[in-house]
CSV table of C-alpha atoms in Angstrom, one decimal:
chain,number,residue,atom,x,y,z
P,106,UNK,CA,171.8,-54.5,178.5
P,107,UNK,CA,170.8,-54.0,174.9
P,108,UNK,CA,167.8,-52.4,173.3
P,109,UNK,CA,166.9,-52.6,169.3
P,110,UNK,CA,167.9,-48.8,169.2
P,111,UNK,CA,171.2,-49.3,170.7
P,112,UNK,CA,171.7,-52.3,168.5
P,113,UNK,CA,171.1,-50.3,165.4
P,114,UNK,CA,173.5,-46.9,166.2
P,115,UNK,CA,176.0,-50.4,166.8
P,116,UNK,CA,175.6,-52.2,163.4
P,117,UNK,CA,177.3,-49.4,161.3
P,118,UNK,CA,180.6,-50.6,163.5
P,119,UNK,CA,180.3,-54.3,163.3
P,120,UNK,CA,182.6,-55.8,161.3
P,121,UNK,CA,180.7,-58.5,158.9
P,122,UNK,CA,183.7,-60.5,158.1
P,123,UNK,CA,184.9,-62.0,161.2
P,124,UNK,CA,185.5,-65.6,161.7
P,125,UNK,CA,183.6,-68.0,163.8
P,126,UNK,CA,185.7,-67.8,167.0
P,127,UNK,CA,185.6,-70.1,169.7
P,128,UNK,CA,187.1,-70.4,173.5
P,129,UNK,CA,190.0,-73.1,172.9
P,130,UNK,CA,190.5,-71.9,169.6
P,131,UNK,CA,194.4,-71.0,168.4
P,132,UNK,CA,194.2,-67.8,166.9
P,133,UNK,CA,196.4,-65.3,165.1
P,134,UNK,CA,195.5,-61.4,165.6
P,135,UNK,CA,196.7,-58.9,163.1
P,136,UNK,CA,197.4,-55.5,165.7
P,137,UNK,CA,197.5,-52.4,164.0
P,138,UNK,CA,199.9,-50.8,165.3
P,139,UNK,CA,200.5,-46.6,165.0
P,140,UNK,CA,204.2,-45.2,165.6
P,141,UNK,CA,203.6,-41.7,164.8
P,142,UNK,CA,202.8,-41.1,161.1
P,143,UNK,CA,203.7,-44.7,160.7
P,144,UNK,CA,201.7,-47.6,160.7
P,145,UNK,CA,202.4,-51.5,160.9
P,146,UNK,CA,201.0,-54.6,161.7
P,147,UNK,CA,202.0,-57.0,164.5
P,148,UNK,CA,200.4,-60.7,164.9
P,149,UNK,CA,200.0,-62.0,168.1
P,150,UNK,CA,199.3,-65.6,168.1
P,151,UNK,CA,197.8,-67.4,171.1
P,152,UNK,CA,195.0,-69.4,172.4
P,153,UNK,CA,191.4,-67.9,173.0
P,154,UNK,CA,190.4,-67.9,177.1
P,155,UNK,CA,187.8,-66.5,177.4
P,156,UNK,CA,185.3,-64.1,175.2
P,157,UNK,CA,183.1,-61.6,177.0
P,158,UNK,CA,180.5,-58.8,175.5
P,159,UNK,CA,177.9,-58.6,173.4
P,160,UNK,CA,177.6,-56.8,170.0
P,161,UNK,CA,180.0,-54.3,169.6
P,162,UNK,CA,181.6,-54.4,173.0
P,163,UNK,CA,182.5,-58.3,172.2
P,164,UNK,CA,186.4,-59.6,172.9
P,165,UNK,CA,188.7,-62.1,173.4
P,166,UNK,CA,191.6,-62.7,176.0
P,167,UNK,CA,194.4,-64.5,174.0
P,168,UNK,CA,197.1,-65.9,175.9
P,169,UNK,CA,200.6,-66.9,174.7
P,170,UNK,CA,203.7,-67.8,176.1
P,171,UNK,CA,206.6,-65.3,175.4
P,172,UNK,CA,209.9,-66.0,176.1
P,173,UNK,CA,208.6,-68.9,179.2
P,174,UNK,CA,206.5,-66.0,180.2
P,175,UNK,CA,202.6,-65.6,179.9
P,176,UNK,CA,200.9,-62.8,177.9
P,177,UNK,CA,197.4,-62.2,177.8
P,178,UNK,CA,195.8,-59.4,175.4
P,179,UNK,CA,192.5,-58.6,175.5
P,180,UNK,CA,191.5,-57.6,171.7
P,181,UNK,CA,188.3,-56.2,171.2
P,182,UNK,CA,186.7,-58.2,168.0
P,183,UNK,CA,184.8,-55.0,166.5
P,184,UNK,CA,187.9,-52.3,167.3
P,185,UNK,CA,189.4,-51.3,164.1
P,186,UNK,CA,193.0,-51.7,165.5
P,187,UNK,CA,192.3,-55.6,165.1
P,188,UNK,CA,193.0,-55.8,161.4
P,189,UNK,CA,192.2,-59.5,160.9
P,190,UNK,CA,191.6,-62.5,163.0
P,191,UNK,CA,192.8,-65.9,161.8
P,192,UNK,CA,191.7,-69.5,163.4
P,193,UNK,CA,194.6,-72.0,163.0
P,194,UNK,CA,193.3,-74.8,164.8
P,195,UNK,CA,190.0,-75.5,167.3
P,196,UNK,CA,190.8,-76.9,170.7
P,197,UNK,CA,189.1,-79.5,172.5
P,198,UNK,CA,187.7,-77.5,175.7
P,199,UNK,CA,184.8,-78.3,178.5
P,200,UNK,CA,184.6,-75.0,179.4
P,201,UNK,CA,184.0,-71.5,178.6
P,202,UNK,CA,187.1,-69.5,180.2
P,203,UNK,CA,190.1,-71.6,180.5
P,204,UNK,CA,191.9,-69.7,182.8
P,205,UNK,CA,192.9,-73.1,184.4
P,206,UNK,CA,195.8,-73.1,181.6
P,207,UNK,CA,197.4,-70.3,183.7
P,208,UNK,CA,198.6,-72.5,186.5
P,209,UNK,CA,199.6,-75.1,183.7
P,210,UNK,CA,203.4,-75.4,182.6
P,211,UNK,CA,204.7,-77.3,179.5
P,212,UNK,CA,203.2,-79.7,177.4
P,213,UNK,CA,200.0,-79.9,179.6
P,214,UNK,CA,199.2,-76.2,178.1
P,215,UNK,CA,198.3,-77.8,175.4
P,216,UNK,CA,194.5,-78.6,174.0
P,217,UNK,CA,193.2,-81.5,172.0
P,218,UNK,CA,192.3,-80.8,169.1
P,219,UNK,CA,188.6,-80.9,168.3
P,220,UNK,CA,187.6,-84.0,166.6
P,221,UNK,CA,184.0,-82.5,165.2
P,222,UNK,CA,183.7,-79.7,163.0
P,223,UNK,CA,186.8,-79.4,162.2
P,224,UNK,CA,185.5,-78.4,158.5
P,225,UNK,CA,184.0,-75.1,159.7
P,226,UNK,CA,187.3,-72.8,159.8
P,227,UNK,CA,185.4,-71.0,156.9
P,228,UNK,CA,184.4,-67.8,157.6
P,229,UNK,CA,180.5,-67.0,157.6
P,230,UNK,CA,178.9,-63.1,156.8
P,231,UNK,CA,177.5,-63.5,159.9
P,232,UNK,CA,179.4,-61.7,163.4
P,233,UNK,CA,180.2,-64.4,166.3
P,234,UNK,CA,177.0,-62.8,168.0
P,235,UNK,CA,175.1,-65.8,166.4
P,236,UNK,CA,177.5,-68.2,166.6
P,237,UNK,CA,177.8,-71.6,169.3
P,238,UNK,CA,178.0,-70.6,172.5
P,239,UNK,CA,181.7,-70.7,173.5
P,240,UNK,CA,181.4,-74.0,175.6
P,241,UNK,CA,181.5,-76.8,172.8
P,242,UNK,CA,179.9,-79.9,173.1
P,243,UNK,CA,181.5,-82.6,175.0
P,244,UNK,CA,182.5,-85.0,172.1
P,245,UNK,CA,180.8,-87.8,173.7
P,246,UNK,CA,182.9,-91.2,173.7
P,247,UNK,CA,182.7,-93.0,170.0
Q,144,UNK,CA,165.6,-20.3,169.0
Q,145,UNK,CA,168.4,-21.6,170.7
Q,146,UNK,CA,169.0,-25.4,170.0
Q,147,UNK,CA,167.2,-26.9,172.5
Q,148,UNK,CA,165.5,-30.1,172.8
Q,149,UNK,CA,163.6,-32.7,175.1
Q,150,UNK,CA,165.0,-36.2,174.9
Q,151,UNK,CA,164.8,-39.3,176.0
Q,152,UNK,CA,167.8,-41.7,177.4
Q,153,UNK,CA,167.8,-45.1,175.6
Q,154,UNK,CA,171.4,-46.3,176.8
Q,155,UNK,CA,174.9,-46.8,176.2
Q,156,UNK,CA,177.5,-48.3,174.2
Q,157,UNK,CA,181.2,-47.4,172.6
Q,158,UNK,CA,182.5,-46.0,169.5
Q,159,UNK,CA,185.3,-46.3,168.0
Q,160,UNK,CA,186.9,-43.4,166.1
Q,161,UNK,CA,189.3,-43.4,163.2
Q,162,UNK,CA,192.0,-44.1,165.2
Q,163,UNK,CA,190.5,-47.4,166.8
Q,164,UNK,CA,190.5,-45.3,170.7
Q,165,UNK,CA,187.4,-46.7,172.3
Q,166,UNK,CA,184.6,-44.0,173.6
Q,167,UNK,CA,182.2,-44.4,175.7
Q,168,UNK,CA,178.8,-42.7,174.0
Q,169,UNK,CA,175.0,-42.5,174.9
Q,170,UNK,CA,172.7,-42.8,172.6
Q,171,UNK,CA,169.8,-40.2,173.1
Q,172,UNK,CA,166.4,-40.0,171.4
Q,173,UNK,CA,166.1,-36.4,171.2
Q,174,UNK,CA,163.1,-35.1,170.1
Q,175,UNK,CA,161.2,-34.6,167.4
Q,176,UNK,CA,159.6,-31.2,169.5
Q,177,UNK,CA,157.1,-29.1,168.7
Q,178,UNK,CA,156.6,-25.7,169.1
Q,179,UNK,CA,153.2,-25.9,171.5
Q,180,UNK,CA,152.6,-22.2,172.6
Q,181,UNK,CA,154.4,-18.6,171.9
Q,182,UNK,CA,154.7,-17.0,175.1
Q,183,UNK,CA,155.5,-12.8,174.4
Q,184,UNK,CA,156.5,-10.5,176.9
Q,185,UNK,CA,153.4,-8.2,176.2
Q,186,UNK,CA,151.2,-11.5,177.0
Q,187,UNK,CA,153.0,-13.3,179.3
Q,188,UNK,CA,155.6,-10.7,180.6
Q,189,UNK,CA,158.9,-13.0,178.8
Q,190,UNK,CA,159.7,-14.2,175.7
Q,191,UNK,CA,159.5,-18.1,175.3
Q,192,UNK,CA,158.9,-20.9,173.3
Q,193,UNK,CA,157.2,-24.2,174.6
Q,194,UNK,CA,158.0,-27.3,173.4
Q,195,UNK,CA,156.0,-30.7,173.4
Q,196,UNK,CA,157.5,-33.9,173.2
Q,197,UNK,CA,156.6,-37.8,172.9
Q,198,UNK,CA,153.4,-38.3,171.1
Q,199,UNK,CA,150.5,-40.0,174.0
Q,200,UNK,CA,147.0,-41.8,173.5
Q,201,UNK,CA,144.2,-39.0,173.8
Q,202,UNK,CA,142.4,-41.6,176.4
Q,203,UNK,CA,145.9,-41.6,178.8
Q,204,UNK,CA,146.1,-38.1,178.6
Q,205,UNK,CA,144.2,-35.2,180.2
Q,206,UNK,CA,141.8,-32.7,178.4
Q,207,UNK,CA,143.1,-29.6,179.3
Q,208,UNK,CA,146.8,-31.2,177.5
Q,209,UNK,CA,144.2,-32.3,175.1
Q,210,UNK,CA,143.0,-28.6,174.4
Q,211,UNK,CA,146.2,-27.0,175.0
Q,212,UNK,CA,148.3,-29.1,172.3
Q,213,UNK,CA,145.2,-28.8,170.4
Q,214,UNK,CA,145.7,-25.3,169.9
Q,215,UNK,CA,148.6,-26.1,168.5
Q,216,UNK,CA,147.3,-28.0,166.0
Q,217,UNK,CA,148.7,-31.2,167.5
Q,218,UNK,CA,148.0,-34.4,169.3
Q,219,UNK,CA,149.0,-34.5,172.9
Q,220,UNK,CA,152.0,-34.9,174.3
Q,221,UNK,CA,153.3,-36.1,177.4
Q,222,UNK,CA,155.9,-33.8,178.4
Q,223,UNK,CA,155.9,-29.9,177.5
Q,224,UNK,CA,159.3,-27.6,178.8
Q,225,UNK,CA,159.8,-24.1,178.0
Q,226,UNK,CA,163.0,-22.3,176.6
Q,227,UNK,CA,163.8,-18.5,176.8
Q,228,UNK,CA,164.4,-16.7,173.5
Q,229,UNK,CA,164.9,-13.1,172.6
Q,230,UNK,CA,161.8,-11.7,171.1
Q,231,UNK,CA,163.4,-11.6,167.6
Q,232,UNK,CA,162.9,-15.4,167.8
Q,233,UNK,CA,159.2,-15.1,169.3
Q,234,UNK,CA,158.2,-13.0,166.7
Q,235,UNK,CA,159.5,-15.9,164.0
Q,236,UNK,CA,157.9,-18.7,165.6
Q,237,UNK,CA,155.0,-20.5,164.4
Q,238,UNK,CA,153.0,-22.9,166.2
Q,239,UNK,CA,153.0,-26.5,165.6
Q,240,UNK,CA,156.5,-26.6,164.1
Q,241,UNK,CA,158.7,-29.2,164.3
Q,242,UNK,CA,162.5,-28.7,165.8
Q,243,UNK,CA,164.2,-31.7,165.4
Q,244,UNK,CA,168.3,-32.9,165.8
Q,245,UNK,CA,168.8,-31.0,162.2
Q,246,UNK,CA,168.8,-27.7,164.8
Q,247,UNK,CA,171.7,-29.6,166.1
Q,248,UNK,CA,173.8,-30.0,162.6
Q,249,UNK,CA,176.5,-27.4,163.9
Q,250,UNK,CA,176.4,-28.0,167.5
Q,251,UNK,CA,180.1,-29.6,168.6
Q,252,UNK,CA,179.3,-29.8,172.8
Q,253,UNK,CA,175.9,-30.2,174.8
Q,254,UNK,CA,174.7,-29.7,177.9
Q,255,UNK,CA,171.8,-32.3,179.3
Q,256,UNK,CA,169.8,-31.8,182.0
Q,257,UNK,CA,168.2,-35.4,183.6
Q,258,UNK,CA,166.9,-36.3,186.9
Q,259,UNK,CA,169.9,-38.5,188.8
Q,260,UNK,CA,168.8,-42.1,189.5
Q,261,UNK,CA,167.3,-42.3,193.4
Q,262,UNK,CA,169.7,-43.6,196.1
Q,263,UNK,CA,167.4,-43.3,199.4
Q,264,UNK,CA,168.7,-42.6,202.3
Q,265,UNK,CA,172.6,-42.7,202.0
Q,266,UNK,CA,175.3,-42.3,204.5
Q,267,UNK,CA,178.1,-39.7,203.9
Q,268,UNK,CA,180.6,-42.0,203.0
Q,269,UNK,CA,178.5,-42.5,200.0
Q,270,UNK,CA,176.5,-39.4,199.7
Q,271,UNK,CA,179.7,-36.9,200.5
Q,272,UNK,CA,182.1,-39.2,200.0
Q,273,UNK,CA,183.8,-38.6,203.5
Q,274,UNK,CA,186.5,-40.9,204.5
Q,275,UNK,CA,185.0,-42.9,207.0
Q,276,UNK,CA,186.7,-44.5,210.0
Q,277,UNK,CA,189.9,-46.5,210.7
Q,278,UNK,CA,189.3,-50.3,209.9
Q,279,UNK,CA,191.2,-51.6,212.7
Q,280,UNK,CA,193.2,-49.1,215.4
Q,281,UNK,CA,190.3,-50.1,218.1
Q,282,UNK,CA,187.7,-48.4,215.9
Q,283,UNK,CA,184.6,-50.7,217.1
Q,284,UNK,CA,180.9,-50.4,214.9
Q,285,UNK,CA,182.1,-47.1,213.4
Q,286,UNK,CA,183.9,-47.3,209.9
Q,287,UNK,CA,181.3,-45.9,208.3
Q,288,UNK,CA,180.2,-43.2,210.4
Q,289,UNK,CA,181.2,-38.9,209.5
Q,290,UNK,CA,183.3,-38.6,212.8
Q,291,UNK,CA,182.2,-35.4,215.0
Q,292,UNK,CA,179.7,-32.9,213.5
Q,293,UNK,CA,181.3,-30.1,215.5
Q,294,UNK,CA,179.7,-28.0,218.7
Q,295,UNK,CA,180.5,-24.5,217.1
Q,296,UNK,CA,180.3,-22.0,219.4
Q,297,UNK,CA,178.1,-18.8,218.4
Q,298,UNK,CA,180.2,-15.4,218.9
Q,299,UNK,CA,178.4,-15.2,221.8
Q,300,UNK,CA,180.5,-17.6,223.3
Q,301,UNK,CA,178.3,-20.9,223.5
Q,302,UNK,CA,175.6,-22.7,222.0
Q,303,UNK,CA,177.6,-25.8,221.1
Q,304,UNK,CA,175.4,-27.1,218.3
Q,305,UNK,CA,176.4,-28.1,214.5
Q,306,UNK,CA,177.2,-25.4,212.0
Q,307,UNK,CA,174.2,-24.8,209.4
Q,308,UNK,CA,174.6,-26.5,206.1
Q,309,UNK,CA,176.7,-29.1,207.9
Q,310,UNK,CA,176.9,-32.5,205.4
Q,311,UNK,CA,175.5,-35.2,206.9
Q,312,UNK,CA,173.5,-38.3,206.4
Q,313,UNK,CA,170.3,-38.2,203.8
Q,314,UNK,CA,168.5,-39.0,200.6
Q,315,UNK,CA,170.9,-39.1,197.8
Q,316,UNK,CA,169.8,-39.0,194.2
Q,317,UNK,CA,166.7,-38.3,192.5
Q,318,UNK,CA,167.8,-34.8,191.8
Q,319,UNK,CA,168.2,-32.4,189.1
Q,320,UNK,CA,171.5,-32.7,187.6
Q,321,UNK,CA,173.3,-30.9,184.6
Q,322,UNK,CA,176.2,-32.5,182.7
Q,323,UNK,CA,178.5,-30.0,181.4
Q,324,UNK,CA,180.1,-29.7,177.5
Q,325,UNK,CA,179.2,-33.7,176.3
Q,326,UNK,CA,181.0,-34.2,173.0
Q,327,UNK,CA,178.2,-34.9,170.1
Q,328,UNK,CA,180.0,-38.0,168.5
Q,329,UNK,CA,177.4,-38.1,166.3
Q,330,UNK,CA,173.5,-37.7,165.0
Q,331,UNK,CA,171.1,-39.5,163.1
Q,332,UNK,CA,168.4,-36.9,162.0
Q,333,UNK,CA,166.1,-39.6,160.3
Q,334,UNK,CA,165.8,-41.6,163.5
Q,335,UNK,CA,166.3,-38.0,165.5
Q,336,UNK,CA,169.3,-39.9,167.8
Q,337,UNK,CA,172.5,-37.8,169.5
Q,338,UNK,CA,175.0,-39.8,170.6
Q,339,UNK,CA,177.1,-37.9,173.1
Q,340,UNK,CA,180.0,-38.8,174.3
Q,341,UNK,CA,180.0,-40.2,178.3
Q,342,UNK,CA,177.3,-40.5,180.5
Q,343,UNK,CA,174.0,-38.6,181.1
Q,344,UNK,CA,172.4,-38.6,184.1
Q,345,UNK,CA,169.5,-41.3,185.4
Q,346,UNK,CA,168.1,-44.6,183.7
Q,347,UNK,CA,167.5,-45.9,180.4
Q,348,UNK,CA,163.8,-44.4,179.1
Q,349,UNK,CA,164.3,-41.6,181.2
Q,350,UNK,CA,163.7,-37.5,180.5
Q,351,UNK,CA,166.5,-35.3,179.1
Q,352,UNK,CA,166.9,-31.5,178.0
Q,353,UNK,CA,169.5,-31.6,175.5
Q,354,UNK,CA,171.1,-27.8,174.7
Q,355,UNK,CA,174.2,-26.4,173.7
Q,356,UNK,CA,177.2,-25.7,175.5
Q,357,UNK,CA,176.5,-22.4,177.6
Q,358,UNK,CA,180.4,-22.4,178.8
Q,359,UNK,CA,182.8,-25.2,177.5
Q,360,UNK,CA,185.3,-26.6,180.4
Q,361,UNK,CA,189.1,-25.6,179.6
Q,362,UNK,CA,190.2,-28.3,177.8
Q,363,UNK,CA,186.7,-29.0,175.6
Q,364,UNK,CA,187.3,-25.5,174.4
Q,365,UNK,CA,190.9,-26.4,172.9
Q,366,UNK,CA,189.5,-29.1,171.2
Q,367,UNK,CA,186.6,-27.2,170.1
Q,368,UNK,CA,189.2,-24.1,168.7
Q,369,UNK,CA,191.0,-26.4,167.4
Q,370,UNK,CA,188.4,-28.1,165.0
């Protein structure tokens, strides 16, 4: 539930320079991370899910594979303990969580790549709120 | 006068502080007021201030609220709730003034008062929060029922019938309900919001009385010495 109030109290928190992010996409995440007065960054790079939320509240589940284990991290888009997001690659998905890669082992894990748009890894001011919904197009059969 | 003002629930969302910690805030549209009538103690036998809140069309309203906020020098409103002040504060009080979040500017913790959202008839799993019955162990058409209500005898020996004040079955909700020491996590006095910090009691679009703290819990006092 949103209202245009809500919406506006939000805005001061967006982040405006966040990539276009897409399910299927291969992503790097820059994790702030705090070890008492110090601080550092960690990457964790993986492959998008799923993405849930609206606005502010908007994340992403990446999941990697660690040491032939899984990992998933949920990273909240708008948190400011997500110093940066990168998109390495866009995957060639049908649907809008994948959490069918869970049960998969080896190469299968692996996506496609995309063959359209693969030009738009540019960033855009505007947040992911506005962008394609997660599901991309089927790339129908050329 | 104390800070105290009538509000209105418009919803929630998060925050994130400095540190990146996620909380959970409600956004309030608290007032603006204004000050509708002076009650005195040689008038009215107390010392009080009304307030008036959320503006309403003259033709959806009533003319005695018409007249009364008219006094006032105002248009009417649709909701009017009275706070207690010493008669210092009486005496300083004009009619027709506006109190808005800026009476809020030092105020750390708040207490609202809302009207719980309406359950209906609940059972005392839910209403009391009993335990309920066994699932399996032979328990047949029960797990949900409060067990025995009790035959307490009177001291004159008999009279098996339930103690008074015994919790039981009933309407749940739809109640009067205070929320103790909210953290303000922040203000906005050009579009009067408070954002608090948790959540308030009933729906979205829903009454509030917003005032501070009377008597922080433990731990909100720390925090509050502490700052």
């Amino acid at each position: 539930m949103s209202n245009a109030t809500v919406e506006a109290v939000e805005k001061s928190q967006l982040k405006a320079d966040l990539p276009v992010i897409e399910v299927g996409d291969s992503v790097d995440v820059s994790v702030k991370i705090v070890e008492g007065s110090k601080e550092r960054i960690q990457v964790f790079s993986g492959v998008v899910i799923a993405m849930t939320g609206q606005g502010i509240s908007r994340s992403i589940t990446v999941r990697r594979i660690v040491s032939n284990e899984g990992v998933e991290r949920i990273f909240p888009l708008h948190s400011p303990r997500v110093a940066g997001i990168e998109v390495k690659r866009h995957g060639h998905v049908r649907r809008s969580k994948l959490y069918y890669l869970r049960d998969r082992v080896g190469k299968k894990r692996r996506l496609r790549d995309r063959r359209r748009g693969l030009g738009s890894l540019e960033t855009t001011e505007t947040t992911t709120e506005q962008a394609a919904p997660a599901t991309t197009a089927p790339a129908k059969a050329d | 006068m104390p800070a105290f003002l009538i509000g209105k629930k418009i919803g929630m969302t998060r925050f994130f502080d400095e540190t990146g910690k996620n909380i959970p805030v409600t956004v309030i549209q608290a007032g603006p007021c204004f000050v509708s009538q002076v009650k005195t103690s040689e008038k009215d036998g107390y010392d009080a201030l009304q307030l008036a809140f959320d503006d309403v069309k003259a033709r959806n309203s009533t003319q005695p609220v018409i007249g009364h906020d008219g006094k006032a020098g105002l248009g009417p409103k649709r909701h009017h709730r009275e706070v207690r002040c010493t008669s210092q504060e009486v005496a300083g009080a004009e009619l027709g003034k506006e109190v808005s979040v800026a009476s809020f500017e030092s105020v750390k913790f708040v207490d609202v008062v809302g009207t719980s959202k309406g359950k209906g008839f609940a059972g005392t799993m839910k209403r009391h929060n009993f335990k309920g019955m066994c699932a399996s162990h032979g328990t047949e058409r029960k797990h949900r029922s409060p067990g025995s209500i009790g035959g307490h005898a009177t001291n004159r020996g008999f009279s098996g019938r339930p103690k008074k004040g015994k919790r039981m079955s009933g309407h749940l909700g739809d109640e009067r309900v205070t929320v103790r020491s909210l953290e303000v996590v922040g203000r906005d006095a050009e579009k009067n919001l408070l954002i608090v910090k948790g959540p308030v009691p009933g729906s979205n679009q829903s009454l509030l009385m917003i005032k501070e703290a009377v008597r922080l819990y433990k731990t909100k006092a720390k925090v509050a010495k502490a700052s």
